Amino acid sequence: MHVLKRLQNPNVLLINPRFSLHSFWNYRETCTVVGARYVAAPLGLITVAALLPAAWTLRLVDRNTEELSEDDLRWADLVMVGGMLPQQRDAKRVIAMAHACGKPVVMGGPDVTASPAVYDEAEFRVLGEAEQIMGEFIEAWRTGATRGLFAARTFPDITTSPVPRFDLLKLEHYMHVGVQFSRGCPFNCEFCNVIELNGRVVRSKMAQQMIRELDALHALGYRGHVDFVDDNLIGNRRTLKPFLAELGRWLEQRGYPFEFTSEASLNLADDDELLEAMRRAGFFAVFVGIESPDPATLASTKKLQNTHHDIAASIHKINRAGIFVNAGFIIGFDAESGSVAPGMIDCIEQAAIPVCMVGLLYALPGTQLYRRLLAEGRLYADSDRVASDGDTDQCTTGLNYVTLRPRREILGDYREVLRRIYDPRAFFGRVGRTARALDLSGHKLRRPLRYALRDLRSFARISRQMGLNERQVRRHYWRAVLACLVRNPRAVRLVVSFAALYLHVRPFAQYLDERLAGQIEACGAGELRLCAREELTPALIPALLQR
């Protein structure tokens, strides 16, 4: 009887592994103050769930919000795990837990796709986007296969992608829920794995297909922040603009239940029509990869789309459309000829970007950068060591290669940037300038009473912590709030939201400051030993640069 159940209609336990506790992206302090358990729901897993046969019984456990119990594992006939690089360590722990209970494991997601050998212990590995290959796995399972590797041959047509199983989520656990309109990015950045995992031809869903997804989320009673997790939302404007028009009509018909964020390239600022369409469709924030303010550095890493833009002017224009910008910066590119900290700090201040994910360059498996450094003999043999030390994002683990600039100078730049941009005066100064610039006249989110009450409670908690308990912070917080009340009262909610984010980024920056101090001291000692062993002559310099 058990064998028949295994072959036909198994109990499937889907598990989202924990992100590193020290990841930039976990925002645990922010989640606590706003009454959530984690930032984002696992969209990949609930999309996979929708591809499984309707007769299979499914249960989802997100280890970022709840514990995985032995009862969960005993219930399961099959365990499915999905994850990214920052989840690698816990994903392997989950596989071991499943095996201890005698349960077979299916491993999927971006990390196993990029590094399949890391997950050799999983009975089944699914590489690539699931829409094309889940059918093959299901057939193999039904015919009794005990192991297998299933790899997508092409990038699938996502107009066939089903409505994700939002019903499997405990929606109240999350700060926001994700949806996806498109996959892929048209650009060719050397360090980016998006184009390796999802391709450079941007594939989009149909407008009505996306509306069905939003209808499903709306029907479950969810309201508020929805994040479009697209690699680059504006990568295919031909399909995006009609969808945004449809989305604007949908919002109006349903009383504006959602507001949206996404990721976009800096050339968003070039398209007035697109900015206005995003405003009408309820977008209030975008994440933009800036990486470096230096055009020569950008060109060297093939991020040519940013080289022809005045970064600050572009950000200010996006702000004037009622959309604020969070941004990513990277330190450690080969083309850096000297200290990059002053230029990066000036760029962030001039653009008034409140929250910046500043990271060290990391050669992600499968990228052009990884292949180049491997060919040059500059990758560390243990460049995938993140699985053992538990720090798996570019903020806490980077420079997995021999750098051309002295490593301690790169780490020193990183430390200086973090210290300066997350100083309370600097941070809330940028918050205040951004809040004054935002045109929120078209913002129409309407929240049910229970959400409004939750917002009030969050405001009280944030103001108590930022405005009363934090002596070094409180005057800067209140100055930003009061100035916003006078000059742009519609933006006060965003000022408070930035303060909630500061509850995470400030201690995160302090943690990194201590960690970097130790790393700088260690690499300094290593360099001294190197110089003591070898006679530094002009003839030796080229060899040293190749280390």
Coordinates of C-alpha atoms in Angstrom, one line a residue:
M1 CA 0.0 0.0 0.0
H2 CA 2.8 2.4 0.8
V3 CA 4.5 1.7 -2.5
L4 CA 1.3 2.4 -4.4
K5 CA 1.0 5.7 -2.5
R6 CA 4.7 6.5 -3.3
L7 CA 4.1 5.9 -7.0
Q8 CA 0.8 7.7 -7.4
N9 CA -0.1 10.3 -4.8
P10 CA 2.7 11.1 -2.3
N11 CA 2.6 13.5 0.6
V12 CA 5.1 16.2 -0.5
L13 CA 6.9 18.4 2.0
L14 CA 8.2 21.6 0.4
I15 CA 11.0 23.3 2.5
N16 CA 12.4 26.7 2.2
P17 CA 15.9 26.7 3.9
R18 CA 17.0 29.4 6.2
F19 CA 19.0 32.4 4.9
S20 CA 22.2 33.2 6.8
L21 CA 21.5 35.0 10.0
H22 CA 24.1 37.6 8.9
S23 CA 22.7 38.1 5.4
F24 CA 22.0 41.7 4.4
W25 CA 18.6 40.5 3.1
N26 CA 17.1 39.0 6.3
Y27 CA 15.9 42.3 7.9
R28 CA 15.1 40.5 11.1
E29 CA 15.0 43.6 13.3
T30 CA 12.7 45.3 10.8
C31 CA 10.4 42.3 10.6
T32 CA 10.1 42.3 14.4
V33 CA 9.1 45.9 14.6
V34 CA 6.5 45.7 11.9
G35 CA 5.0 42.4 13.2
A36 CA 6.3 40.0 10.5
R37 CA 8.5 37.0 10.8
Y38 CA 10.4 37.3 7.6
V39 CA 10.8 39.6 4.6
A40 CA 9.7 37.6 1.6
A41 CA 7.7 34.5 0.8
P42 CA 9.3 31.6 -1.2
L43 CA 7.8 32.3 -4.7
G44 CA 9.9 29.6 -6.4
L45 CA 8.6 26.8 -4.2
I46 CA 4.9 27.8 -4.5
T47 CA 5.4 28.0 -8.3
V48 CA 6.8 24.4 -8.2
A49 CA 3.9 23.4 -6.1
A50 CA 1.5 24.6 -8.7
L51 CA 3.3 22.3 -11.3
L52 CA 2.7 19.2 -9.2
P53 CA -0.3 16.9 -9.8
A54 CA -3.5 18.1 -8.1
A55 CA -3.9 14.7 -6.4
W56 CA -0.5 15.0 -4.5
T57 CA -0.9 16.3 -1.0
L58 CA 1.4 19.3 -0.3
R59 CA 2.6 21.0 2.8
L60 CA 5.1 24.0 3.0
V61 CA 7.5 24.8 5.8
D62 CA 9.6 28.0 5.6
R63 CA 12.5 27.6 8.0
N64 CA 12.8 31.4 8.1
T65 CA 9.5 31.7 9.8
E66 CA 8.9 28.4 11.6
E67 CA 10.5 25.2 12.8
L68 CA 10.8 22.0 10.8
S69 CA 9.6 19.2 13.0
E70 CA 10.1 15.5 12.9
D71 CA 6.4 15.1 12.6
D72 CA 6.6 17.1 9.3
L73 CA 9.3 14.8 8.0
R74 CA 7.5 11.6 9.2
W75 CA 4.4 12.8 7.3
A76 CA 6.2 13.2 4.0
D77 CA 6.8 10.6 1.4
L78 CA 9.0 13.1 -0.6
V79 CA 10.9 16.2 0.4
M80 CA 11.4 19.0 -2.1
V81 CA 13.9 21.7 -1.2
G82 CA 14.6 24.9 -3.2
G83 CA 17.2 27.5 -2.5
M84 CA 19.7 30.2 -3.5
L85 CA 23.4 30.5 -2.6
P86 CA 22.7 32.3 0.7
Q87 CA 20.6 29.3 1.7
Q88 CA 23.2 26.7 0.8
R89 CA 24.3 25.7 4.3
D90 CA 20.8 25.2 5.6
A91 CA 19.7 23.4 2.5
K92 CA 22.4 20.8 3.1
R93 CA 21.3 20.6 6.7
V94 CA 17.7 20.0 5.6
I95 CA 18.8 17.2 3.2
A96 CA 20.6 15.5 6.1
M97 CA 17.5 15.8 8.3
A98 CA 15.3 14.3 5.6
H99 CA 17.7 11.4 5.1
A100 CA 17.9 10.8 8.8
C101 CA 14.1 10.1 8.6
G102 CA 14.5 7.9 5.5
K103 CA 13.0 10.4 3.1
P104 CA 14.1 11.0 -0.5
V105 CA 15.0 14.6 -1.5
V106 CA 14.4 16.6 -4.6
M107 CA 16.8 19.7 -4.8
G108 CA 16.0 22.6 -7.1
G109 CA 16.5 26.3 -7.5
P110 CA 19.3 28.6 -8.6
D111 CA 22.1 27.2 -6.4
V112 CA 21.8 23.6 -7.5
T113 CA 21.5 24.8 -11.1
A114 CA 24.8 26.8 -10.8
S115 CA 26.6 24.2 -8.6
P116 CA 25.0 20.7 -9.0
A117 CA 27.9 18.9 -7.5
V118 CA 27.4 20.6 -4.2
Y119 CA 24.2 18.7 -3.8
D120 CA 25.3 15.2 -4.8
E121 CA 23.7 13.7 -1.7
A122 CA 20.2 14.6 -3.0
E123 CA 18.4 11.7 -4.7
F124 CA 16.9 14.0 -7.4
R125 CA 18.3 17.3 -8.7
V126 CA 16.3 19.6 -10.9
L127 CA 18.4 22.1 -12.9
G128 CA 16.9 25.1 -14.5
E129 CA 13.5 26.6 -14.6
A130 CA 10.9 24.1 -13.4
E131 CA 8.2 24.7 -16.0
Q132 CA 10.0 22.6 -18.6
I133 CA 11.3 19.7 -16.6
M134 CA 8.9 19.0 -13.6
G135 CA 6.9 16.7 -15.9
E136 CA 10.0 14.6 -16.5
F137 CA 10.6 14.3 -12.8
I138 CA 7.0 13.4 -12.0
E139 CA 7.0 10.6 -14.6
A140 CA 10.3 9.3 -13.2
W141 CA 8.8 9.3 -9.7
R142 CA 5.7 7.5 -10.8
T143 CA 7.7 4.8 -12.6
G144 CA 9.8 4.1 -9.5
A145 CA 13.1 5.9 -10.1
T146 CA 15.2 6.3 -7.0
R147 CA 17.7 8.9 -8.3
G148 CA 17.9 11.3 -11.2
L149 CA 19.2 14.5 -12.6
F150 CA 16.7 16.6 -14.7
A151 CA 18.1 19.6 -16.6
A152 CA 16.2 22.1 -18.6
R153 CA 17.3 22.2 -22.2
T154 CA 16.1 25.7 -23.0
F155 CA 14.5 28.7 -21.2
P156 CA 10.8 27.9 -21.1
D157 CA 7.9 29.9 -22.4
I158 CA 6.5 31.3 -19.1
T159 CA 3.1 32.1 -20.6
T160 CA 2.5 28.4 -19.6
S161 CA 3.5 29.0 -16.0
P162 CA 0.6 28.3 -13.5
V163 CA -0.7 30.5 -10.8
P164 CA 1.5 30.0 -7.8
R165 CA 0.0 28.2 -4.8
F166 CA -0.3 31.3 -2.6
D167 CA -2.7 29.3 -0.4
L168 CA 0.2 27.2 0.9
L169 CA 1.7 30.4 2.5
K170 CA 1.0 31.8 6.0
L171 CA 0.7 35.2 4.5
E172 CA 0.7 37.0 7.8
H173 CA 4.3 35.9 8.4
Y174 CA 5.8 38.1 5.6
M175 CA 6.5 41.8 5.0
H176 CA 5.7 41.3 1.4
V177 CA 4.7 38.6 -1.1
G178 CA 6.3 38.1 -4.5
V179 CA 5.0 37.7 -8.0
Q180 CA 6.9 37.6 -11.3
F181 CA 6.0 39.1 -14.7
S182 CA 9.2 38.3 -16.6
R183 CA 12.5 36.4 -16.5
G184 CA 15.9 37.3 -18.0
C185 CA 17.8 40.6 -18.6
P186 CA 19.0 42.0 -21.9
F187 CA 22.3 43.3 -20.5
N188 CA 25.6 41.4 -20.2
C189 CA 27.2 42.3 -16.8
E190 CA 30.3 40.1 -16.3
F191 CA 29.6 39.4 -12.6
C192 CA 25.9 38.7 -12.8
N193 CA 24.4 35.1 -12.8
V194 CA 20.9 36.2 -13.9
I195 CA 21.8 36.0 -17.6
E196 CA 23.3 32.5 -17.0
L197 CA 20.3 31.2 -15.1
N198 CA 17.5 33.0 -17.0
G199 CA 19.0 34.2 -20.2
R200 CA 19.4 37.5 -22.0
V201 CA 16.1 37.2 -23.9
V202 CA 13.5 38.6 -21.6
R203 CA 10.4 36.3 -21.5
S204 CA 7.2 37.8 -20.2
K205 CA 3.9 36.5 -19.0
M206 CA 0.6 37.6 -20.6
A207 CA -1.2 40.5 -18.9
Q208 CA -4.3 38.5 -18.1
Q209 CA -2.1 35.7 -16.7
M210 CA -0.6 38.1 -14.2
I211 CA -4.0 39.5 -13.4
R212 CA -5.1 35.9 -12.5
E213 CA -2.2 35.7 -10.1
L214 CA -3.1 39.0 -8.4
D215 CA -6.8 37.9 -8.3
A216 CA -5.7 34.7 -6.5
L217 CA -3.7 36.7 -3.9
H218 CA -6.4 39.2 -3.5
A219 CA -9.0 36.4 -2.9
L220 CA -7.0 35.1 0.0
G221 CA -7.4 38.5 1.7
Y222 CA -3.9 39.7 1.3
R223 CA -3.4 43.4 1.1
G224 CA -0.4 45.8 0.9
H225 CA 3.1 45.3 -0.5
V226 CA 3.6 43.0 -3.5
D227 CA 7.1 42.7 -4.9
F228 CA 7.7 41.9 -8.6
V229 CA 10.8 39.7 -8.3
D230 CA 11.7 40.1 -12.0
D231 CA 15.5 40.2 -12.8
N232 CA 14.9 43.5 -14.6
L233 CA 11.2 44.6 -14.8
I234 CA 11.9 47.0 -17.7
G235 CA 13.9 44.5 -19.7
N236 CA 11.1 44.2 -22.3
R237 CA 9.2 47.4 -22.4
R238 CA 7.1 46.3 -25.4
T239 CA 5.3 43.8 -23.2
L240 CA 5.6 45.7 -19.9
K241 CA 3.8 48.9 -20.9
P242 CA 0.5 47.2 -21.9
F243 CA 0.6 45.1 -18.7
L244 CA 1.1 48.3 -16.6
A245 CA -1.9 49.8 -18.2
E246 CA -4.0 46.7 -17.4
L247 CA -2.6 46.6 -13.9
G248 CA -3.6 50.3 -13.3
R249 CA -7.2 49.5 -14.3
W250 CA -7.2 46.4 -12.1
L251 CA -6.1 48.4 -9.1
E252 CA -8.8 51.0 -9.7
Q253 CA -11.5 48.4 -10.0
R254 CA -10.6 46.7 -6.7
G255 CA -10.0 49.8 -4.7
Y256 CA -6.1 49.9 -4.8
P257 CA -5.4 46.9 -2.5
F258 CA -1.8 46.5 -3.4
E259 CA 1.3 48.6 -3.9
F260 CA 4.4 47.4 -5.8
T261 CA 8.2 47.3 -5.8
S262 CA 10.6 45.7 -8.3
E263 CA 14.1 45.7 -9.7
A264 CA 15.0 47.8 -12.7
S265 CA 18.0 49.1 -14.6
L266 CA 19.0 52.8 -14.3
N267 CA 17.8 53.6 -17.8
L268 CA 14.3 53.6 -16.3
A269 CA 14.9 57.3 -15.9
D270 CA 15.2 57.7 -19.7
D271 CA 11.5 56.8 -20.3
D272 CA 9.0 59.4 -19.1
E273 CA 6.1 57.3 -20.4
L274 CA 7.2 54.2 -18.5
L275 CA 7.8 56.2 -15.3
E276 CA 4.3 57.6 -15.5
A277 CA 2.9 54.1 -16.2
M278 CA 4.6 52.7 -13.2
R279 CA 3.3 55.5 -11.0
R280 CA -0.3 54.8 -12.2
A281 CA 0.2 51.1 -11.6
G282 CA 1.1 51.6 -7.9
F283 CA 4.9 51.2 -7.9
F284 CA 6.5 53.0 -5.0
A285 CA 10.1 51.7 -5.0
V286 CA 12.7 50.0 -7.3
F287 CA 16.1 48.4 -6.6
V288 CA 18.7 49.6 -9.1
G289 CA 22.1 48.0 -9.6
I290 CA 24.6 50.9 -9.8
E291 CA 27.7 49.0 -8.7
S292 CA 30.2 51.8 -9.2
P293 CA 30.1 55.6 -10.0
D294 CA 33.2 55.2 -12.1
P295 CA 32.5 54.8 -15.9
A296 CA 35.8 53.0 -16.5
T297 CA 35.1 50.4 -13.9
L298 CA 31.6 49.9 -15.2
A299 CA 32.9 49.4 -18.8
S300 CA 35.5 46.9 -17.6
T301 CA 32.8 44.7 -16.1
K302 CA 30.4 45.1 -19.2
K303 CA 27.8 47.2 -17.3
L304 CA 27.7 49.6 -20.2
Q305 CA 24.1 50.6 -19.6
N306 CA 25.2 52.8 -16.6
T307 CA 28.1 54.5 -18.3
H308 CA 26.1 57.1 -20.2
H309 CA 24.0 58.3 -17.2
D310 CA 24.4 61.0 -14.6
I311 CA 23.6 58.7 -11.7
A312 CA 22.3 61.3 -9.3
A313 CA 20.2 63.1 -11.9
S314 CA 18.6 59.7 -12.9
I315 CA 17.8 58.8 -9.4
H316 CA 16.2 62.3 -8.7
K317 CA 14.1 61.9 -11.8
I318 CA 12.8 58.5 -10.6
N319 CA 12.0 60.1 -7.3
R320 CA 10.0 62.9 -8.9
A321 CA 7.8 60.1 -10.4
G322 CA 6.9 59.1 -6.8
I323 CA 9.3 56.1 -6.8
F324 CA 12.2 55.9 -4.4
V325 CA 15.4 54.0 -5.2
N326 CA 17.3 51.4 -3.2
A327 CA 20.6 50.6 -4.8
G328 CA 23.4 48.0 -5.0
F329 CA 27.1 48.9 -5.1
I330 CA 30.1 46.6 -5.4
I331 CA 33.8 47.0 -4.3
G332 CA 36.6 44.9 -5.6
F333 CA 36.6 45.2 -9.4
D334 CA 39.9 44.7 -11.2
A335 CA 39.7 48.2 -12.8
E336 CA 39.7 50.0 -9.5
S337 CA 43.0 51.9 -9.6
G338 CA 42.9 53.4 -6.1
S339 CA 40.5 54.0 -3.2
V340 CA 36.9 54.0 -4.3
A341 CA 35.4 54.9 -1.0
P342 CA 35.2 58.7 -1.5
G343 CA 33.6 58.5 -4.9
M344 CA 31.1 55.9 -3.8
I345 CA 30.1 57.9 -0.7
D346 CA 29.7 61.1 -2.8
C347 CA 27.6 59.3 -5.3
I348 CA 25.3 57.9 -2.6
E349 CA 25.0 61.3 -0.9
Q350 CA 24.4 63.2 -4.1
A351 CA 21.7 60.8 -5.3
A352 CA 20.3 60.7 -1.7
I353 CA 19.8 56.9 -1.8
P354 CA 18.7 55.9 1.7
V355 CA 19.4 52.2 1.7
C356 CA 22.3 50.8 -0.3
M357 CA 23.4 47.1 -0.4
V358 CA 27.1 47.6 -0.6
G359 CA 29.0 44.4 -1.1
L360 CA 32.3 42.9 -2.0
L361 CA 32.7 41.4 -5.5
Y362 CA 32.0 37.7 -5.4
A363 CA 32.6 35.4 -8.4
L364 CA 29.4 33.5 -8.6
P365 CA 29.6 30.0 -10.1
G366 CA 28.8 29.9 -13.8
T367 CA 29.3 33.6 -14.5
Q368 CA 31.6 35.2 -17.0
L369 CA 33.6 36.6 -14.1
Y370 CA 34.0 33.1 -12.6
R371 CA 35.1 31.6 -15.9
R372 CA 37.6 34.4 -16.5
L373 CA 39.2 34.2 -13.0
L374 CA 39.3 30.4 -13.3
A375 CA 41.2 30.7 -16.6
E376 CA 43.6 33.3 -15.1
G377 CA 44.3 31.0 -12.1
R378 CA 42.9 33.5 -9.6
L379 CA 40.0 31.7 -8.1
Y380 CA 40.6 30.2 -4.7
A381 CA 40.3 26.4 -4.7
D382 CA 37.8 26.7 -1.9
S383 CA 35.8 29.6 -3.5
D384 CA 32.6 27.7 -2.6
R385 CA 33.6 27.7 1.0
V386 CA 30.4 29.6 1.9
A387 CA 28.7 26.2 2.5
S388 CA 31.0 25.6 5.5
D389 CA 31.3 29.0 7.1
G390 CA 27.6 30.0 6.7
D391 CA 28.1 33.5 5.3
T392 CA 26.7 33.4 1.9
D393 CA 26.0 36.8 0.5
Q394 CA 28.4 39.4 -1.0
C395 CA 28.2 41.6 2.0
T396 CA 29.6 39.1 4.4
T397 CA 31.5 36.8 2.0
G398 CA 33.3 38.2 -1.0
L399 CA 36.6 38.4 -2.8
N400 CA 36.8 34.7 -3.5
Y401 CA 39.7 35.3 -5.8
V402 CA 43.2 36.9 -5.9
T403 CA 42.6 40.6 -6.1
L404 CA 44.7 43.0 -8.2
R405 CA 44.4 45.8 -5.6
P406 CA 45.8 44.9 -2.1
R407 CA 43.0 43.1 -0.3
R408 CA 43.4 45.1 2.8
E409 CA 42.8 48.3 0.8
I410 CA 39.6 46.9 -0.7
L411 CA 38.4 45.8 2.8
G412 CA 39.3 49.2 4.2
D413 CA 37.3 51.0 1.5
Y414 CA 34.3 48.7 2.2
R415 CA 34.6 49.5 5.9
E416 CA 34.8 53.2 5.3
V417 CA 31.7 53.3 3.0
L418 CA 29.6 51.4 5.5
R419 CA 30.7 53.6 8.4
R420 CA 29.9 56.8 6.5
I421 CA 26.6 56.0 4.8
Y422 CA 25.0 54.4 7.9
D423 CA 26.0 57.1 10.3
P424 CA 22.7 58.4 11.7
R425 CA 23.2 61.9 10.5
A426 CA 24.0 60.8 7.0
F427 CA 21.3 58.2 6.7
F428 CA 18.4 60.3 7.9
G429 CA 19.8 63.3 5.9
R430 CA 19.3 61.2 2.8
V431 CA 15.9 60.0 4.0
G432 CA 14.8 63.6 4.4
R433 CA 16.0 64.7 1.0
T434 CA 14.4 61.7 -0.7
A435 CA 11.1 62.3 1.2
R436 CA 11.0 65.9 0.1
A437 CA 11.6 64.9 -3.6
L438 CA 9.0 62.2 -3.9
D439 CA 5.8 63.2 -5.7
L440 CA 3.2 61.0 -4.0
S441 CA 0.1 62.8 -5.4
G442 CA -0.9 59.7 -7.3
H443 CA -0.4 57.2 -4.5
K444 CA -3.8 55.6 -3.7
L445 CA -3.2 52.4 -1.6
R446 CA -6.2 51.7 0.5
R447 CA -5.7 49.4 3.4
P448 CA -8.4 47.6 5.5
L449 CA -8.7 48.8 9.1
R450 CA -6.7 45.8 10.5
Y451 CA -3.7 46.9 8.3
A452 CA -4.0 50.5 9.3
L453 CA -4.0 49.5 13.0
R454 CA -0.9 47.4 12.4
D455 CA 0.8 50.4 10.7
L456 CA 0.0 52.5 13.8
R457 CA 1.4 50.0 16.1
S458 CA 4.5 49.7 14.0
F459 CA 4.9 53.5 13.9
A460 CA 4.6 53.6 17.7
R461 CA 7.3 50.9 18.1
I462 CA 9.6 52.5 15.6
S463 CA 9.2 55.9 17.1
R464 CA 9.8 54.6 20.6
Q465 CA 13.0 52.8 19.5
M466 CA 14.4 55.4 17.1
G467 CA 13.0 58.5 18.6
L468 CA 13.4 57.8 22.3
N469 CA 15.7 54.8 23.1
E470 CA 18.5 55.5 20.5
R471 CA 20.3 58.5 21.9
Q472 CA 22.6 58.9 18.9
V473 CA 19.7 58.5 16.4
R474 CA 16.7 60.2 17.9
R475 CA 17.3 63.8 16.9
H476 CA 18.1 62.8 13.3
Y477 CA 15.0 60.7 13.1
W478 CA 12.6 63.4 14.5
R479 CA 14.2 66.0 12.3
A480 CA 13.5 63.9 9.2
V481 CA 9.9 63.2 10.4
L482 CA 9.1 66.8 11.2
A483 CA 10.6 68.2 8.1
C484 CA 8.6 65.7 6.0
L485 CA 5.4 66.7 7.9
V486 CA 6.0 70.3 6.9
R487 CA 7.2 69.9 3.3
N488 CA 5.6 66.6 2.1
P489 CA 3.3 65.0 4.6
R490 CA 2.3 62.3 2.2
A491 CA 5.8 60.8 2.5
V492 CA 5.8 60.5 6.3
R493 CA 4.9 56.8 6.1
L494 CA 8.0 56.2 4.0
V495 CA 10.2 58.1 6.4
V496 CA 9.0 55.8 9.1
S497 CA 9.5 52.8 6.8
F498 CA 13.1 53.9 6.2
A499 CA 13.6 54.1 10.0
A500 CA 12.4 50.5 10.3
L501 CA 15.0 49.5 7.7
Y502 CA 17.6 51.4 9.7
L503 CA 16.9 49.1 12.6
H504 CA 18.4 46.4 10.5
V505 CA 21.1 48.1 8.4
R506 CA 22.8 50.0 11.3
P507 CA 23.5 46.9 13.5
F508 CA 24.4 45.0 10.3
A509 CA 26.9 47.6 9.4
Q510 CA 28.3 47.5 12.9
Y511 CA 28.6 43.8 12.8
L512 CA 30.5 44.1 9.5
D513 CA 32.8 46.8 10.9
E514 CA 34.0 44.5 13.6
R515 CA 34.4 41.6 11.2
L516 CA 36.3 43.7 8.6
A517 CA 38.7 44.9 11.3
G518 CA 39.7 41.3 11.9
Q519 CA 40.0 40.5 8.2
I520 CA 42.1 43.6 7.5
E521 CA 44.5 42.7 10.3
A522 CA 44.7 39.1 9.1
C523 CA 45.4 39.9 5.5
G524 CA 47.9 42.5 6.5
A525 CA 49.9 39.9 8.4
G526 CA 49.7 37.6 5.3
E527 CA 51.1 40.3 3.1
L528 CA 54.0 41.0 5.5
R529 CA 54.9 37.3 5.4
L530 CA 54.8 37.3 1.6
C531 CA 57.1 40.2 1.4
A532 CA 59.5 38.6 3.9
R533 CA 59.8 35.5 1.7
E534 CA 60.3 37.1 -1.7
E535 CA 62.5 39.8 -3.0
L536 CA 60.2 42.5 -4.4
T537 CA 61.8 43.6 -7.7
P538 CA 60.3 45.3 -10.7
A539 CA 60.5 42.0 -12.6
L540 CA 58.4 40.3 -9.9
I541 CA 55.6 42.8 -9.9
P542 CA 53.7 41.2 -12.8
A543 CA 53.8 37.8 -11.1
L544 CA 52.4 39.3 -7.9
L545 CA 49.5 40.8 -9.8
Q546 CA 48.6 37.4 -11.0
R547 CA 48.3 35.9 -7.6

